Tab-separated table of N, CA and C and ligand atoms in Angstrom:
chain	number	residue	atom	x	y	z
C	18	UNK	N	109.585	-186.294	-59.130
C	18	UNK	CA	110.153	-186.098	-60.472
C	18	UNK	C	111.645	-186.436	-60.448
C	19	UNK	N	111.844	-187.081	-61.117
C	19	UNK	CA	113.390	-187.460	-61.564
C	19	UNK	C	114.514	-186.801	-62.034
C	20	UNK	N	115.223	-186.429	-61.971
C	20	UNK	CA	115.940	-185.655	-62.461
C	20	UNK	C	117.213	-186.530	-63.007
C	21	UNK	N	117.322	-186.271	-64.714
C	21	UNK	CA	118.818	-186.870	-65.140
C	21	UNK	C	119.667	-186.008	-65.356
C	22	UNK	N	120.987	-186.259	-66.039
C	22	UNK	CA	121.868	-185.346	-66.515
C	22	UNK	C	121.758	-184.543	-67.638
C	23	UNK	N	120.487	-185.305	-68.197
C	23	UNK	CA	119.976	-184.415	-69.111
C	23	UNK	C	119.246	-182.799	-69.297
C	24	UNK	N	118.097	-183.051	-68.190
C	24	UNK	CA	117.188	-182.368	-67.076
C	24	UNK	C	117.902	-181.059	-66.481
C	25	UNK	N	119.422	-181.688	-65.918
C	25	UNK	CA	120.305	-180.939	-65.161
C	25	UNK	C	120.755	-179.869	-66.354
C	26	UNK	N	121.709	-180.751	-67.342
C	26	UNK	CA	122.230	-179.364	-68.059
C	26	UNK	C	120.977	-178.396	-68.812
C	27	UNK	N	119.794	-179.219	-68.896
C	27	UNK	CA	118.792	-178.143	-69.356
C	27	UNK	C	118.730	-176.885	-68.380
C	28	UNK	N	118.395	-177.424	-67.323
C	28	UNK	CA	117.837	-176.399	-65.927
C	28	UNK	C	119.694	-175.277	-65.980
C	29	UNK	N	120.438	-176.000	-66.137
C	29	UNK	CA	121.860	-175.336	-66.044
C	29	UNK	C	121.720	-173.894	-67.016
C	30	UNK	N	121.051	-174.612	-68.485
C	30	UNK	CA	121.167	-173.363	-69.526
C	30	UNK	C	120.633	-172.474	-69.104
C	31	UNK	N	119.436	-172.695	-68.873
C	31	UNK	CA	118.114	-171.538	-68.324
C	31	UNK	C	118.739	-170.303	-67.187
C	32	UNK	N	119.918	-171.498	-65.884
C	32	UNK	CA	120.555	-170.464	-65.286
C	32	UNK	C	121.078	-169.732	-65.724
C	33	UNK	N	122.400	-170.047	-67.063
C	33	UNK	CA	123.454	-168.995	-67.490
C	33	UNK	C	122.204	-168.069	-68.467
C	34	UNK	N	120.931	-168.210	-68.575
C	34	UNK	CA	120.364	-167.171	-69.449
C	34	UNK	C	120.440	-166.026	-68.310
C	35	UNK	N	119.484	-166.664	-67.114
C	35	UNK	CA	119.183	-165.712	-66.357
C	35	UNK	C	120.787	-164.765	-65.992
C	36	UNK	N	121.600	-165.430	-65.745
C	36	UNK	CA	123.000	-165.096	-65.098
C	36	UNK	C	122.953	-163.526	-66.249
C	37	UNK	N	122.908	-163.533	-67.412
C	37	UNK	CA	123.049	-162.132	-68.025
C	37	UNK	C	122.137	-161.074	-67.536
C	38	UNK	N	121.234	-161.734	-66.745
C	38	UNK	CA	120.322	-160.409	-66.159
C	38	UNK	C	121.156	-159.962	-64.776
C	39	UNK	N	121.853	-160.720	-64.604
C	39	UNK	CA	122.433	-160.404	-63.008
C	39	UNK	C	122.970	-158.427	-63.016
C	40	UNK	N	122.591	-158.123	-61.696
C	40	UNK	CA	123.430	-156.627	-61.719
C	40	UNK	C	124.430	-157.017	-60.517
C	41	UNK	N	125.289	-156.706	-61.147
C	41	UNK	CA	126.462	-157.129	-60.081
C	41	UNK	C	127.561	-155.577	-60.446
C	42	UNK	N	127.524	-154.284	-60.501
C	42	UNK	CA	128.551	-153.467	-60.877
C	42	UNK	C	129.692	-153.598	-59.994
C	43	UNK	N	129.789	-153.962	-58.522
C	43	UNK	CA	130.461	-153.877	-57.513
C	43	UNK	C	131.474	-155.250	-57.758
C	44	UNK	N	131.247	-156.276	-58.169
C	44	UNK	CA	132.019	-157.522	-57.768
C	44	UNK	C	131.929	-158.083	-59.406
C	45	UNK	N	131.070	-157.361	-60.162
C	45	UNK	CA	131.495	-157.769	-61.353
C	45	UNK	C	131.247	-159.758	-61.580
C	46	UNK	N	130.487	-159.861	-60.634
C	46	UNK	CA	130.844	-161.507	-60.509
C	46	UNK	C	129.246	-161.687	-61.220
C	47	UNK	N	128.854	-162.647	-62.233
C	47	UNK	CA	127.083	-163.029	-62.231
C	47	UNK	C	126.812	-164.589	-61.761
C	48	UNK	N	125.888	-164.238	-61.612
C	48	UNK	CA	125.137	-165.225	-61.138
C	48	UNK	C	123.855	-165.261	-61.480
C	49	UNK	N	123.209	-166.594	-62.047
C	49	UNK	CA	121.948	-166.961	-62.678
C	49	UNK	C	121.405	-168.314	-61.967
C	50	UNK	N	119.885	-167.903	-61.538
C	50	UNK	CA	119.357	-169.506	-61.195
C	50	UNK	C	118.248	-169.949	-61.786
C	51	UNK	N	118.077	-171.244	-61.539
C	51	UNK	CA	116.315	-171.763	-62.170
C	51	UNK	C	116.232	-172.859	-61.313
C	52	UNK	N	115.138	-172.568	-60.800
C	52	UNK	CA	114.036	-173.211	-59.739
C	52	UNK	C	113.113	-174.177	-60.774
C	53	UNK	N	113.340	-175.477	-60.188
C	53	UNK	CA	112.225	-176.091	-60.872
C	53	UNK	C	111.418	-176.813	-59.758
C	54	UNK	N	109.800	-176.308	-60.190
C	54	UNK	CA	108.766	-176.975	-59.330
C	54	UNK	C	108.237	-178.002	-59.610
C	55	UNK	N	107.672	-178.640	-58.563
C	55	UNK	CA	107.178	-179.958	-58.299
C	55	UNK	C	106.158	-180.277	-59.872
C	56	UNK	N	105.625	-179.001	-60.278
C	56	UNK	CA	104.752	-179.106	-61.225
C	56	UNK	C	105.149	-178.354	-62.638
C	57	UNK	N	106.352	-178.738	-62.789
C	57	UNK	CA	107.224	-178.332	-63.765
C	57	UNK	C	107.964	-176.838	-64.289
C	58	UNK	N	106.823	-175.859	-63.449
C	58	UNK	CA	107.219	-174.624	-63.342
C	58	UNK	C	108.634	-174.350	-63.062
C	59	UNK	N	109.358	-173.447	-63.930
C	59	UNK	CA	110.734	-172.804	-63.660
C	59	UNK	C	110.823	-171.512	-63.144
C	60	UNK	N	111.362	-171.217	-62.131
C	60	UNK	CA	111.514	-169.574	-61.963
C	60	UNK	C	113.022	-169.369	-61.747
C	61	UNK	N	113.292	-168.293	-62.165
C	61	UNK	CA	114.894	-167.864	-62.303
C	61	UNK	C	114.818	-166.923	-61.648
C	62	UNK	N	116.428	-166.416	-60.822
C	62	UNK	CA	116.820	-165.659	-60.269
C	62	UNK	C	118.257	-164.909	-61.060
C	63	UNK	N	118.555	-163.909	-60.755
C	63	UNK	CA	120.043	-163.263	-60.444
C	63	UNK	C	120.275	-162.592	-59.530
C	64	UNK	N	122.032	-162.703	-59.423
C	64	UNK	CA	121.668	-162.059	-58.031
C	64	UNK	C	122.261	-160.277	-58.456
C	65	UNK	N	121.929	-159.296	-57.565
C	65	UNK	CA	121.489	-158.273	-57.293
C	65	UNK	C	122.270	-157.474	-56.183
C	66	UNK	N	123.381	-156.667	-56.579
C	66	UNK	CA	123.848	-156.011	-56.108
C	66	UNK	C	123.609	-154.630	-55.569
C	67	UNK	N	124.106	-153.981	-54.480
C	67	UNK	CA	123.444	-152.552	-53.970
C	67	UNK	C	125.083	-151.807	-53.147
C	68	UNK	N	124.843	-150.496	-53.637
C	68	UNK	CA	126.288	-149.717	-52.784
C	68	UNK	C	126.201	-150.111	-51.528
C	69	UNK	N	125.194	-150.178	-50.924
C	69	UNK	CA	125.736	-150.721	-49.317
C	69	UNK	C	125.590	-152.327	-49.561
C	70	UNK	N	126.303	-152.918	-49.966
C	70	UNK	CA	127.103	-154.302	-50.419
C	70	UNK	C	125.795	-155.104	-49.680
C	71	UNK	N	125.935	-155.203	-48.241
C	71	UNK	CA	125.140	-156.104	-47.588
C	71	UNK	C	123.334	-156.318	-47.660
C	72	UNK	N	123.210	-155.108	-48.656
C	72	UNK	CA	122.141	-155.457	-49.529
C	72	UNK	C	121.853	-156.417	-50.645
C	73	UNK	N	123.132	-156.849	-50.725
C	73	UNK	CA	122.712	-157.910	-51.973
C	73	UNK	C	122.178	-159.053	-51.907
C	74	UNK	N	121.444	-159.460	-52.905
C	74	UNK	CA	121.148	-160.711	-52.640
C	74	UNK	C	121.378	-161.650	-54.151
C	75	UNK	N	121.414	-162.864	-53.356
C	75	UNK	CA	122.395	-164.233	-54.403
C	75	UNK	C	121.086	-164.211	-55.441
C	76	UNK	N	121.562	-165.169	-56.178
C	76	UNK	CA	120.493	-165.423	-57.521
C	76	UNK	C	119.637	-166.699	-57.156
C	77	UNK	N	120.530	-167.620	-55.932
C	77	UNK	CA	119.639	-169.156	-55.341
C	77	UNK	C	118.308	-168.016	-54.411
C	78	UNK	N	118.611	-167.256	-54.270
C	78	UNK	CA	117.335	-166.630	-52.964
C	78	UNK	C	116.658	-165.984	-53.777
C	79	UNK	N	117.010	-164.998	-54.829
C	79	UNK	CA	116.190	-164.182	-55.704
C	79	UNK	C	115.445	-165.364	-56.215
C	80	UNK	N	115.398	-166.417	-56.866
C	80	UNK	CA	114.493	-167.336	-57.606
C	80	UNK	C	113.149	-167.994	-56.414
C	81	UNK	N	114.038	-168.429	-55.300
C	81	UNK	CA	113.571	-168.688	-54.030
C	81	UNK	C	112.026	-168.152	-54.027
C	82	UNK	N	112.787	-167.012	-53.614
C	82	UNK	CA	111.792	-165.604	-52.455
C	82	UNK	C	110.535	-165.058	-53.780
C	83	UNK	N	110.898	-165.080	-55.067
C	83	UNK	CA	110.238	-165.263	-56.011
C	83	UNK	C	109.307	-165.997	-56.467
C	84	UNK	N	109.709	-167.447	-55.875
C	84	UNK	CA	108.715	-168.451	-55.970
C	84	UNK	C	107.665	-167.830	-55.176
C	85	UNK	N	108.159	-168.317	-53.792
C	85	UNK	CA	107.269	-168.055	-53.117
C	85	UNK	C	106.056	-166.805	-52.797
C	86	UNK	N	106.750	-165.653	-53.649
C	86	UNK	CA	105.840	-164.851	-53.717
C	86	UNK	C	104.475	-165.011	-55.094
C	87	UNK	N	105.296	-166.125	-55.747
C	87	UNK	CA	104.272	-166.259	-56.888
C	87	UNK	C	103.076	-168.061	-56.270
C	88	UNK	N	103.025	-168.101	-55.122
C	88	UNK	CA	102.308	-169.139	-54.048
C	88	UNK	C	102.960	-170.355	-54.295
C	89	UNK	N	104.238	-170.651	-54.461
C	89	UNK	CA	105.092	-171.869	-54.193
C	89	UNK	C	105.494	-171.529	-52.721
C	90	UNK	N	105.754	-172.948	-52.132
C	90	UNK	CA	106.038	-173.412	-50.646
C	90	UNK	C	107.093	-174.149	-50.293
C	91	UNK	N	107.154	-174.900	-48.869
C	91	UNK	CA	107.794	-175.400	-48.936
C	91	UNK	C	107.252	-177.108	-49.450
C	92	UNK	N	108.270	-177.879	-50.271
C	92	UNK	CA	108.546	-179.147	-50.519
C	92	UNK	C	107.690	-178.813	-52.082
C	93	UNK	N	107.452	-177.849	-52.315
C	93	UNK	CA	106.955	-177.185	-53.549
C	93	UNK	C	108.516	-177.471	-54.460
C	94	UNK	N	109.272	-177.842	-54.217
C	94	UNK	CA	110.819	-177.503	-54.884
C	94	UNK	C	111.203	-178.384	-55.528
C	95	UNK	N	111.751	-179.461	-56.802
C	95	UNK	CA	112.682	-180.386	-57.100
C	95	UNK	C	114.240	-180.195	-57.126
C	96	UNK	N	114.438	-179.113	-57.760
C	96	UNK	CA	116.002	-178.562	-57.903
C	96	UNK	C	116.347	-177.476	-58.493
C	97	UNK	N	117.312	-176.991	-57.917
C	97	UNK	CA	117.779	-175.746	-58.282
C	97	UNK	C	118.940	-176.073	-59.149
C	98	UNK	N	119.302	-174.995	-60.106
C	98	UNK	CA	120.694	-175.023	-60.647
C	98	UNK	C	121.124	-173.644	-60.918
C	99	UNK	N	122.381	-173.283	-60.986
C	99	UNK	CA	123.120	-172.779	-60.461
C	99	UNK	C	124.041	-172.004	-61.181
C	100	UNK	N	124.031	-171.062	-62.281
C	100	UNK	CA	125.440	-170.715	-63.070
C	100	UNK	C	126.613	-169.760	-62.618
C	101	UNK	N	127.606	-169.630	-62.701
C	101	UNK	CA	127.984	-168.303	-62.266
C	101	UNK	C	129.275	-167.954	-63.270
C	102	UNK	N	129.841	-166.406	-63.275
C	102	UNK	CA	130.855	-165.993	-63.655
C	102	UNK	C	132.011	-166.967	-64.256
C	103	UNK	N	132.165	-167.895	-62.961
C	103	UNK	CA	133.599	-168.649	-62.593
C	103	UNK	C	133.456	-170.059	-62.915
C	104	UNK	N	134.160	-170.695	-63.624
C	104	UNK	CA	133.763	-172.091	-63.465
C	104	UNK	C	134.036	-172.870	-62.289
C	105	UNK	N	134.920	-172.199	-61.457
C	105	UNK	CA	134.988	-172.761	-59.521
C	105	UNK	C	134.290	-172.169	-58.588
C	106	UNK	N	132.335	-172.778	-59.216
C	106	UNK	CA	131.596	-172.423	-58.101
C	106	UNK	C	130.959	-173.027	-57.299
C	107	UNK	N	130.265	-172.933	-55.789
C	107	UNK	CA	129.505	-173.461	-55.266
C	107	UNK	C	128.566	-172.458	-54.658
C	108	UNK	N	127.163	-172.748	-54.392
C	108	UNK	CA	126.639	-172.036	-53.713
C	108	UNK	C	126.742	-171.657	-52.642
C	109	UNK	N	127.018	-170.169	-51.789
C	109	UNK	CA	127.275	-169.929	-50.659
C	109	UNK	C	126.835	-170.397	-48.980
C	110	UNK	N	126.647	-170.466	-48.059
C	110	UNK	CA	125.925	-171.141	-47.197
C	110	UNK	C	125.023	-170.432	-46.884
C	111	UNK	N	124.868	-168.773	-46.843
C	111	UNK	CA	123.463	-168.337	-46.839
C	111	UNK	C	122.193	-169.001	-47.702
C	112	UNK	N	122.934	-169.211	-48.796
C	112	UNK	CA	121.547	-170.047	-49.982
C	112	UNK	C	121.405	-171.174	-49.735
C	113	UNK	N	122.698	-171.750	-49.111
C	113	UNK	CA	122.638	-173.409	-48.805
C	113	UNK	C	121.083	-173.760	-47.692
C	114	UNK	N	121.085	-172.957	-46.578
C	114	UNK	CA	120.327	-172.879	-45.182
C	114	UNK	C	118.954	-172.576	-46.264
C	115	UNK	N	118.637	-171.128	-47.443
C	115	UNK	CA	117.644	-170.925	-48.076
C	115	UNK	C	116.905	-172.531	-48.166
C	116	UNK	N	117.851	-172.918	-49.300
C	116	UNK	CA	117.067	-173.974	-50.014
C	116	UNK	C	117.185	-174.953	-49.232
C	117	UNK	N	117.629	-175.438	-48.163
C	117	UNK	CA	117.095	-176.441	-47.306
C	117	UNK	C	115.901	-176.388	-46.264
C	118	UNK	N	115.643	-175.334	-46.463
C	118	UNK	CA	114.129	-174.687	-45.358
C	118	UNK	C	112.918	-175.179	-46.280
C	119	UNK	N	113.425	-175.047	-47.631
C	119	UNK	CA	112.411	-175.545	-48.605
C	119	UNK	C	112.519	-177.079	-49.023
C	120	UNK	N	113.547	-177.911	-48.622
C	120	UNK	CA	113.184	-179.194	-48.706
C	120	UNK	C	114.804	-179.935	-48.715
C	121	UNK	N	114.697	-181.031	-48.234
C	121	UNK	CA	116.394	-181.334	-47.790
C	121	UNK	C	116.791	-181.674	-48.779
C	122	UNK	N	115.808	-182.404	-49.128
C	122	UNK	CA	116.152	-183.160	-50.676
C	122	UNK	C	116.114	-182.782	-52.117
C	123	UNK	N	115.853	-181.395	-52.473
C	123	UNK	CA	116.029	-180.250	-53.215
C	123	UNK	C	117.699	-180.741	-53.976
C	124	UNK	N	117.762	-180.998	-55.128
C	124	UNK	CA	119.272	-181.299	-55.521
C	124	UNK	C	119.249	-179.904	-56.055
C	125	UNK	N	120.887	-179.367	-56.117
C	125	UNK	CA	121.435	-178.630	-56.228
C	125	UNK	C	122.530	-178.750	-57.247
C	126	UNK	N	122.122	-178.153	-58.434
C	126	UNK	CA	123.488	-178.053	-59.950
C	126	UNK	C	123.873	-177.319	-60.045
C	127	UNK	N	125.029	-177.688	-59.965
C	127	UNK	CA	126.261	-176.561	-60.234
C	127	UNK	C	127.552	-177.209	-61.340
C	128	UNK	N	128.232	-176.450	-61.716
C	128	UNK	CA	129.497	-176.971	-62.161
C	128	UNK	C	130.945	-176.139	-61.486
C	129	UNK	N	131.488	-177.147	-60.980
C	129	UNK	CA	132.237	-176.975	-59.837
C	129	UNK	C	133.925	-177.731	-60.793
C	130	UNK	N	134.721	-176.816	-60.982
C	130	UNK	CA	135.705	-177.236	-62.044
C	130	UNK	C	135.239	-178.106	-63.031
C	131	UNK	N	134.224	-177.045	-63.623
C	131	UNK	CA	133.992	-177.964	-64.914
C	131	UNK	C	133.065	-179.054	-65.164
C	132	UNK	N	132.995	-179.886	-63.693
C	132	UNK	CA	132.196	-180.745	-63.524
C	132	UNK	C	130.814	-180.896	-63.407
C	133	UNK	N	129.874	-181.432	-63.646
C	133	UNK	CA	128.480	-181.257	-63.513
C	133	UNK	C	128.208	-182.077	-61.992
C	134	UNK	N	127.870	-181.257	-60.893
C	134	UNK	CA	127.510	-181.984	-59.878
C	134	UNK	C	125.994	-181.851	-59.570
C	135	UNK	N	125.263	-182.514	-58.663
C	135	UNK	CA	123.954	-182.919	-58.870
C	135	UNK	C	124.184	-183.178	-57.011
C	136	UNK	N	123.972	-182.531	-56.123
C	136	UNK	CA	123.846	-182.934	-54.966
C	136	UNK	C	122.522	-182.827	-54.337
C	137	UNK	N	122.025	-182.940	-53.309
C	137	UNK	CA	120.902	-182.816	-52.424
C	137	UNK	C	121.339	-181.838	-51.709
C	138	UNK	N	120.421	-180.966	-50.941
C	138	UNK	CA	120.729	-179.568	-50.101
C	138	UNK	C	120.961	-180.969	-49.066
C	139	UNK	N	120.717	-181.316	-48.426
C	139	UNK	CA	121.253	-181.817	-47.326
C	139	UNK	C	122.994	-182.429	-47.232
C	140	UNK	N	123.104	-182.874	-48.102
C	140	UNK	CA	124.648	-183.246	-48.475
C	140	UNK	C	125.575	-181.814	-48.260
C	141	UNK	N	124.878	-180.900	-48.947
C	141	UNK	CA	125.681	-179.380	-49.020
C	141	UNK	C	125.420	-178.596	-47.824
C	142	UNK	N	124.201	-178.942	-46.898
C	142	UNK	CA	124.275	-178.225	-45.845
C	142	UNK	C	123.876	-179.358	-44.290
C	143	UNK	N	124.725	-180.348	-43.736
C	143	UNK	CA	124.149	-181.401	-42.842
C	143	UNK	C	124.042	-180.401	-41.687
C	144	UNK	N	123.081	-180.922	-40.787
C	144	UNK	CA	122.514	-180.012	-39.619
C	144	UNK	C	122.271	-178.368	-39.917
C	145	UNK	N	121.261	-178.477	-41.463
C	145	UNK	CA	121.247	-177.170	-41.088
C	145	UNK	C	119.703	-176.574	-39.928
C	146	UNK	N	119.867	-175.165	-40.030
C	146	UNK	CA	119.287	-174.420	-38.704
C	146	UNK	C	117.986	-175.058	-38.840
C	147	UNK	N	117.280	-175.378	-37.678
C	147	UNK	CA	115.732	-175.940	-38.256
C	147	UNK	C	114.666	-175.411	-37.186
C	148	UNK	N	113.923	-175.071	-36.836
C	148	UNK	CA	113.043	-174.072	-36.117
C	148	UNK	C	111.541	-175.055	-35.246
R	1	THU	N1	126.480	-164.786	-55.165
R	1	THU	C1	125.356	-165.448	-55.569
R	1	THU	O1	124.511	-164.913	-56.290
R	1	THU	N2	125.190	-166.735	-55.127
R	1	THU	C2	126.067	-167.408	-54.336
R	1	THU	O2	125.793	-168.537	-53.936
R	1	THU	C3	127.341	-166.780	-53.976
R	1	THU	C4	127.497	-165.354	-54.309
R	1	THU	C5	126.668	-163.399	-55.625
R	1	THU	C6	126.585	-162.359	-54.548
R	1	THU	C7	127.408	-161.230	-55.120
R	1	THU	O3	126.571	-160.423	-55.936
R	1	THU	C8	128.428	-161.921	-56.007
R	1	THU	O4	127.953	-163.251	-56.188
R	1	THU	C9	129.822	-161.958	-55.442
R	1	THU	O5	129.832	-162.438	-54.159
């Protein structure tokens, strides 16, 4: 499946919907995602804050770990996108390593000053961990 710039800012909106579900009380920061599958399916994430901090988890893994519990796999994936709080964002490298386990070539939207970028997980994460 192809993905244009069109495609992108769609999948983008769907994130900043999800992004209002985010619980973030601690960092105050949101974050919203949408997973789109090979077979057009979308699943969204936010991410999810907890008092012992290192419980949290991002909104790229909540959509993730979601899929997959609803029987998506790996190379099951076309692209993720990405909203957050800040308009100077990128996805962290814990989510980076996520979504490259699920396929290298998985593009990744974000807007990064404003800009609409469109990368491949492999561009955003080269040599990541592989088993
Ligand atoms: N966060 C995400 O949801 N995704 C990222 O890629 C980076 C960070 C969340 C985690 C935490 O709830 C908040 O943003 C601030 O770090």
């Amino acid at each position: 499946m192809l993905i244009d710039e069109i495609k992108a800012k769609e999948l983008l909106n769907l994130a900043s919907l999800a992004k209002m579900r985010a619980y973030s009380p601690y960092s105050n920061f949101k974050v919203g995602s949408a997973l789109l599958s090979t077979n057009g399916t979308i699943i969204t994430g936010c991410n999810v804050e907890n008092a012992s901090y290192g419980l949290t988890i991002c909104a790229e893994r909540n959509a993730i770990f979601s899929a997959v519990n609803q029987g998506f796999t790996k190379g099951d994936f076309v692209a993720i996108a990405i909203a957050a709080s800040s308009k100077n964002f990128s996805p962290c490298g814990a989510c980076r390593q996520v979504i490259a386990e699920f396929g290298d070539d998985i593009l990744v939207i974000f807007e990064f000053n404003g800009e609409l970028q469109i990368k491949k997980a492999k561009e955003l994460l080269p040599f990541s961990f592989e088993l």
